[in-house]
């Protein structure tokens, strides 16, 4: 079994994935961390030194590799649904969980470390609004389950996944 967490920046994909994997005794891969390790660069450095499309290519190749593995929880980056090819790949998976949140929740969660997220410009609210508007239907297209994370802590979200999805 493979569980794939998708959703916008700041919805808690990494923390939820890590805790869920512990409970299930599955391996855990956070795609951004994996890319940073393999490139020996931070995500921002990859965007700045190379480009977004360079990063997207690494992301796409990593996703394909990970989907060959089993007993794994995967936390994707928020932009994994920016690629049509990734959307098609994810549609073929059984346990794609969309962590959904209101814009207010996302703004609150990313405001402390928006400098780690190269796509968020100085006007945080409007860049989140624009990106989310364009991506929302892609998250919906790819997922088998939607879990709303507003006002919930990581434990609560994992419990919902365990009871409703697994
Ligand atoms: C991105 C989200 C980030 C990271 C990169 C691009 C995006 O991951 O992959 O900065 O396009 O939404 P998180 O969702 O883990 O912040």
XYZ file of C-alpha atoms in Angstrom, residues 20 25 35 51 55-56 64 68 72 74 78 114 138 143 150 153 155 164:
18
model
C 1.048 8.626 9.670
C 5.146 1.420 10.252
C 15.181 16.511 -3.835
C 14.832 27.229 -12.654
C 12.847 21.528 -10.218
C 9.594 20.271 -11.792
C 7.646 8.063 -10.948
C 7.318 1.692 -7.828
C 5.255 4.018 1.833
C 4.710 10.139 0.330
C 2.272 21.655 -3.346
C 7.529 31.940 3.274
C -6.131 19.799 -10.116
C -7.441 12.708 -5.226
C -8.771 23.746 9.210
C -3.756 19.589 14.777
C -2.808 14.167 15.536
C -11.941 7.403 7.047
